[in-house]
CSV table of C-alpha atoms in Angstrom, one decimal:
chain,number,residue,atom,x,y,z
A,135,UNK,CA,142.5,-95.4,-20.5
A,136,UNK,CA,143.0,-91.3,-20.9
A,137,UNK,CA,141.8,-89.7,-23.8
A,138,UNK,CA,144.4,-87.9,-26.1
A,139,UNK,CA,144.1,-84.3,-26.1
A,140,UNK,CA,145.2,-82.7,-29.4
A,141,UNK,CA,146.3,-79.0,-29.4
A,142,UNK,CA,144.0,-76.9,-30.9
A,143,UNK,CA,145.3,-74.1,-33.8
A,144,UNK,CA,145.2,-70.7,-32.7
A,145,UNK,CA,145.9,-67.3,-34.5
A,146,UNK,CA,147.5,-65.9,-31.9
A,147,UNK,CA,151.8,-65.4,-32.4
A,148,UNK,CA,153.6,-68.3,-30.9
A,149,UNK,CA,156.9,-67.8,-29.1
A,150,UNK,CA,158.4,-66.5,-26.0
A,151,UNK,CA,158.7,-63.2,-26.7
A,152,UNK,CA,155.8,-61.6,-28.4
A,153,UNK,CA,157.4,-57.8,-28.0
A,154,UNK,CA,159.6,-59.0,-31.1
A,155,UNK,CA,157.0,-59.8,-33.6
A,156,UNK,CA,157.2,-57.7,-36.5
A,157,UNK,CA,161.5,-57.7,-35.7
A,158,UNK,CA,163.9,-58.9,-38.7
A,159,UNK,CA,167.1,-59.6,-37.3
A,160,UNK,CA,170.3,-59.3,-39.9
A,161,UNK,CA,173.8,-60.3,-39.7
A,162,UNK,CA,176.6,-59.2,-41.7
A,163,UNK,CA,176.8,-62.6,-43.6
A,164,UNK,CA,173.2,-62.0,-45.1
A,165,UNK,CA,174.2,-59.2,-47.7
A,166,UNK,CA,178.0,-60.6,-47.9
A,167,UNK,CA,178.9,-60.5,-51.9
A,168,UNK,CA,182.0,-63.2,-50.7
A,169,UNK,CA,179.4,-65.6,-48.9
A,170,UNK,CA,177.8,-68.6,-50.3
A,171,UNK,CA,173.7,-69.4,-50.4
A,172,UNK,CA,175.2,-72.2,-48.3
A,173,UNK,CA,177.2,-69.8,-45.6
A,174,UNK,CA,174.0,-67.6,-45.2
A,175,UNK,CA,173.6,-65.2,-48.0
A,176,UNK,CA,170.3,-64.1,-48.6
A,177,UNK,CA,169.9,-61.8,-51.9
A,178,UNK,CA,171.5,-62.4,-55.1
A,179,UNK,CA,175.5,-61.9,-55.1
A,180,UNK,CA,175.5,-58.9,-58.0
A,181,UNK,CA,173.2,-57.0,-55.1
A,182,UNK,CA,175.1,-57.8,-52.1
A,183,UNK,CA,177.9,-55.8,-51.1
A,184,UNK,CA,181.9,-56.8,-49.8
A,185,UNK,CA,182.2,-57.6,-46.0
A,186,UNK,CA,180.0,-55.2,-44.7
A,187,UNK,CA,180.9,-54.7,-40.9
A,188,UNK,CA,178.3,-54.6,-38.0
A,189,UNK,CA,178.8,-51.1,-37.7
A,190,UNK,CA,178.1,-50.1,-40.9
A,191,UNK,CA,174.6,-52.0,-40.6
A,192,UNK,CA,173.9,-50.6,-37.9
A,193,UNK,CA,174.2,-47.1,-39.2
A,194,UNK,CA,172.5,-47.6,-42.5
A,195,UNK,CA,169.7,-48.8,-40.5
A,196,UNK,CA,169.3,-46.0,-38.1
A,197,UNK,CA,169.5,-43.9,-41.3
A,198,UNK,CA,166.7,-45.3,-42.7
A,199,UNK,CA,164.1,-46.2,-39.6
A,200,UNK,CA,162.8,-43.9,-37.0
A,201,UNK,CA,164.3,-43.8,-33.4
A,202,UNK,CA,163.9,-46.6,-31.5
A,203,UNK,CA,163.4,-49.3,-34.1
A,204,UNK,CA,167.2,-50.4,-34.3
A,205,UNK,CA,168.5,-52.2,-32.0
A,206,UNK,CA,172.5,-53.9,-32.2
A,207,UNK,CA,173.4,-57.1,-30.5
A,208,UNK,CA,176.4,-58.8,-29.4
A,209,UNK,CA,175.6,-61.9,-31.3
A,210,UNK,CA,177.7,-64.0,-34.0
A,211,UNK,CA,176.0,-65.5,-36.9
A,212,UNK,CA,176.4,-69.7,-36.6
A,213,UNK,CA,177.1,-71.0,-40.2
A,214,UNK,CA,180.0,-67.9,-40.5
A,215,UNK,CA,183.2,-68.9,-38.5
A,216,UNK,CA,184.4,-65.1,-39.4
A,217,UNK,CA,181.5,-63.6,-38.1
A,218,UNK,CA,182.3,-64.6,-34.4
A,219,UNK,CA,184.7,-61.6,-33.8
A,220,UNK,CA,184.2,-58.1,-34.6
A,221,UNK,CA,184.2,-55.9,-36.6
A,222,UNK,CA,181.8,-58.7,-38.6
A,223,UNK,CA,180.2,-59.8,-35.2
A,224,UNK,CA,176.8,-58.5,-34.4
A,225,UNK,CA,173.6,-58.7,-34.8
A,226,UNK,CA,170.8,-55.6,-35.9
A,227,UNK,CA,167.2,-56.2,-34.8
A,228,UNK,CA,165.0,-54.0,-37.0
A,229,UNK,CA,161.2,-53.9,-36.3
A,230,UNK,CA,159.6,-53.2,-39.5
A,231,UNK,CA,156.1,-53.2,-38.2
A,232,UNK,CA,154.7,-51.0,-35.0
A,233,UNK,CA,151.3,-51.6,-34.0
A,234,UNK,CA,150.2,-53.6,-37.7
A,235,UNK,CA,151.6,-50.6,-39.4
A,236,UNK,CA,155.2,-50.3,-41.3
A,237,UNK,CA,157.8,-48.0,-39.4
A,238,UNK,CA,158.7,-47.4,-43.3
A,239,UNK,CA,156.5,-48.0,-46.3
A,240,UNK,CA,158.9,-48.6,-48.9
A,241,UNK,CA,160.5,-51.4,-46.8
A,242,UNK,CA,157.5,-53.8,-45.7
A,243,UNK,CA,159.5,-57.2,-45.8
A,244,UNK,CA,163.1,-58.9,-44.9
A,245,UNK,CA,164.0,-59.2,-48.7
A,246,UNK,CA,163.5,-55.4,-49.3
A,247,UNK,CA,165.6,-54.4,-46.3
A,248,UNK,CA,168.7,-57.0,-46.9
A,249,UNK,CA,168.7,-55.5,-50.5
A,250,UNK,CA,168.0,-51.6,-49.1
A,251,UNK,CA,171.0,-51.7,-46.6
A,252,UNK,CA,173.2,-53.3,-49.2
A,253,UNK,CA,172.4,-50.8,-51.7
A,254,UNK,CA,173.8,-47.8,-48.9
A,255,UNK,CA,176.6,-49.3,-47.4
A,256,UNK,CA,178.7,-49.4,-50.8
A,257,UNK,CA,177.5,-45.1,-50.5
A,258,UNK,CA,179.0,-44.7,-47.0
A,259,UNK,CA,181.8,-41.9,-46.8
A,260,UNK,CA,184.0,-44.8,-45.2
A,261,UNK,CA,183.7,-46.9,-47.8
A,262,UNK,CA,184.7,-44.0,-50.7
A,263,UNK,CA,188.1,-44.0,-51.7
A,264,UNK,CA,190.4,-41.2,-50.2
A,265,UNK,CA,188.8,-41.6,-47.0
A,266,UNK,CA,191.2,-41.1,-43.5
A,267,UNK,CA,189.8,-41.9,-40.6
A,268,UNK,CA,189.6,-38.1,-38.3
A,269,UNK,CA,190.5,-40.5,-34.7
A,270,UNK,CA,193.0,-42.4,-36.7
A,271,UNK,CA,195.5,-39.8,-36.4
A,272,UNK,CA,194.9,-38.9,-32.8
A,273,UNK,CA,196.4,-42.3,-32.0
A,274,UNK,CA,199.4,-42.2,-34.0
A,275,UNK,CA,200.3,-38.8,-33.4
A,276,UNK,CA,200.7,-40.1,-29.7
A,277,UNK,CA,202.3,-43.4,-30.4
A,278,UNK,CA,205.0,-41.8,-32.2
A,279,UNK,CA,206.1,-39.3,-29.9
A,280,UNK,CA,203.9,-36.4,-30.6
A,281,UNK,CA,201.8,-36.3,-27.2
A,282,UNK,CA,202.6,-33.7,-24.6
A,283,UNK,CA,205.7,-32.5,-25.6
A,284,UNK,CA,207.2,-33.6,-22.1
A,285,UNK,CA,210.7,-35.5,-21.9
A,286,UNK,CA,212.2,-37.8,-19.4
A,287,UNK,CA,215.7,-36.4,-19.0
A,288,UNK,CA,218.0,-37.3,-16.2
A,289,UNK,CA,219.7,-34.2,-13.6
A,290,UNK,CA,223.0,-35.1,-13.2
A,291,UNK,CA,224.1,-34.1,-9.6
A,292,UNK,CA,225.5,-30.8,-8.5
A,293,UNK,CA,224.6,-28.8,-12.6
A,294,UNK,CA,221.8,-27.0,-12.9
């Protein structure tokens, strides 16, 4: 008969990509005031925020960590049927810890950063009222007839 061989315990990080340890990954659903525990919300409902959009993640976070700890992802989050299309599709990787030492002190776990980033994205200037969007009316402008200024009139033979 072969002997059983049991696995022995190591400290050493399991998983296939050891460059991520010390990584928190968010999705939008997380700090959603509308979401359930059940549909993935993470911090308590009076501290979450309404619909917070990838983007807006994304740029709270690069407001608060240095260069080169946020990274955004083309993921959806599983439980949210919503969250498979933008602008609620994505995913932010943040690594809270470089080399056994915080990136930021005040944020040292995934609690403290789901309540951080919905604290700021209710602070954003495109979420205060009054706000118009500065490429919104580039687009518009164009739609509408305002572009170049050219028109497509006809010659009619032998007038100048």
């Amino acid at each position: 008969m072969a002997a059983k061989t049991t696995a022995k315990p190591t400290n050493e990080p399991r998983g296939k990509h050891p460059d991520l340890n010390g990584t928190v990954c968010i999705y939008s659903p997380y700090i959603n005031k509308h979401k359930t525990i059940q549909e993935g919300r993470r911090i308590p409902q009076d501290k979450a925020c309404g619909d917070p959009t990838a983007y807006e993640m994304m740029e709270v976070c690069k407001r608060l960590f240095p260069e080169g700890c946020v990274d955004g992802e083309n993921k959806g989050y599983s439980r949210d049927y919503e969250a498979q299309w933008a602008p609620m599709r994505g995913r932010i990787r943040v690594t809270l810890f470089k080399d056994g030492k915080p990136t930021v002190p005040e944020i040292t776990t995934r609690k403290q950063l789901f309540l951080k980033v919905a604290e700021l994205i209710p602070k954003m200037a495109t979420r205060q009222p009054g706000y118009v969007d500065p490429y919104a009316g580039k687009d518009s402008a164009a739609a509408a007839g305002g572009g170049s200024g050219t028109t497509n009139k006809k010659k009619k033979k032998g007038k100048e």
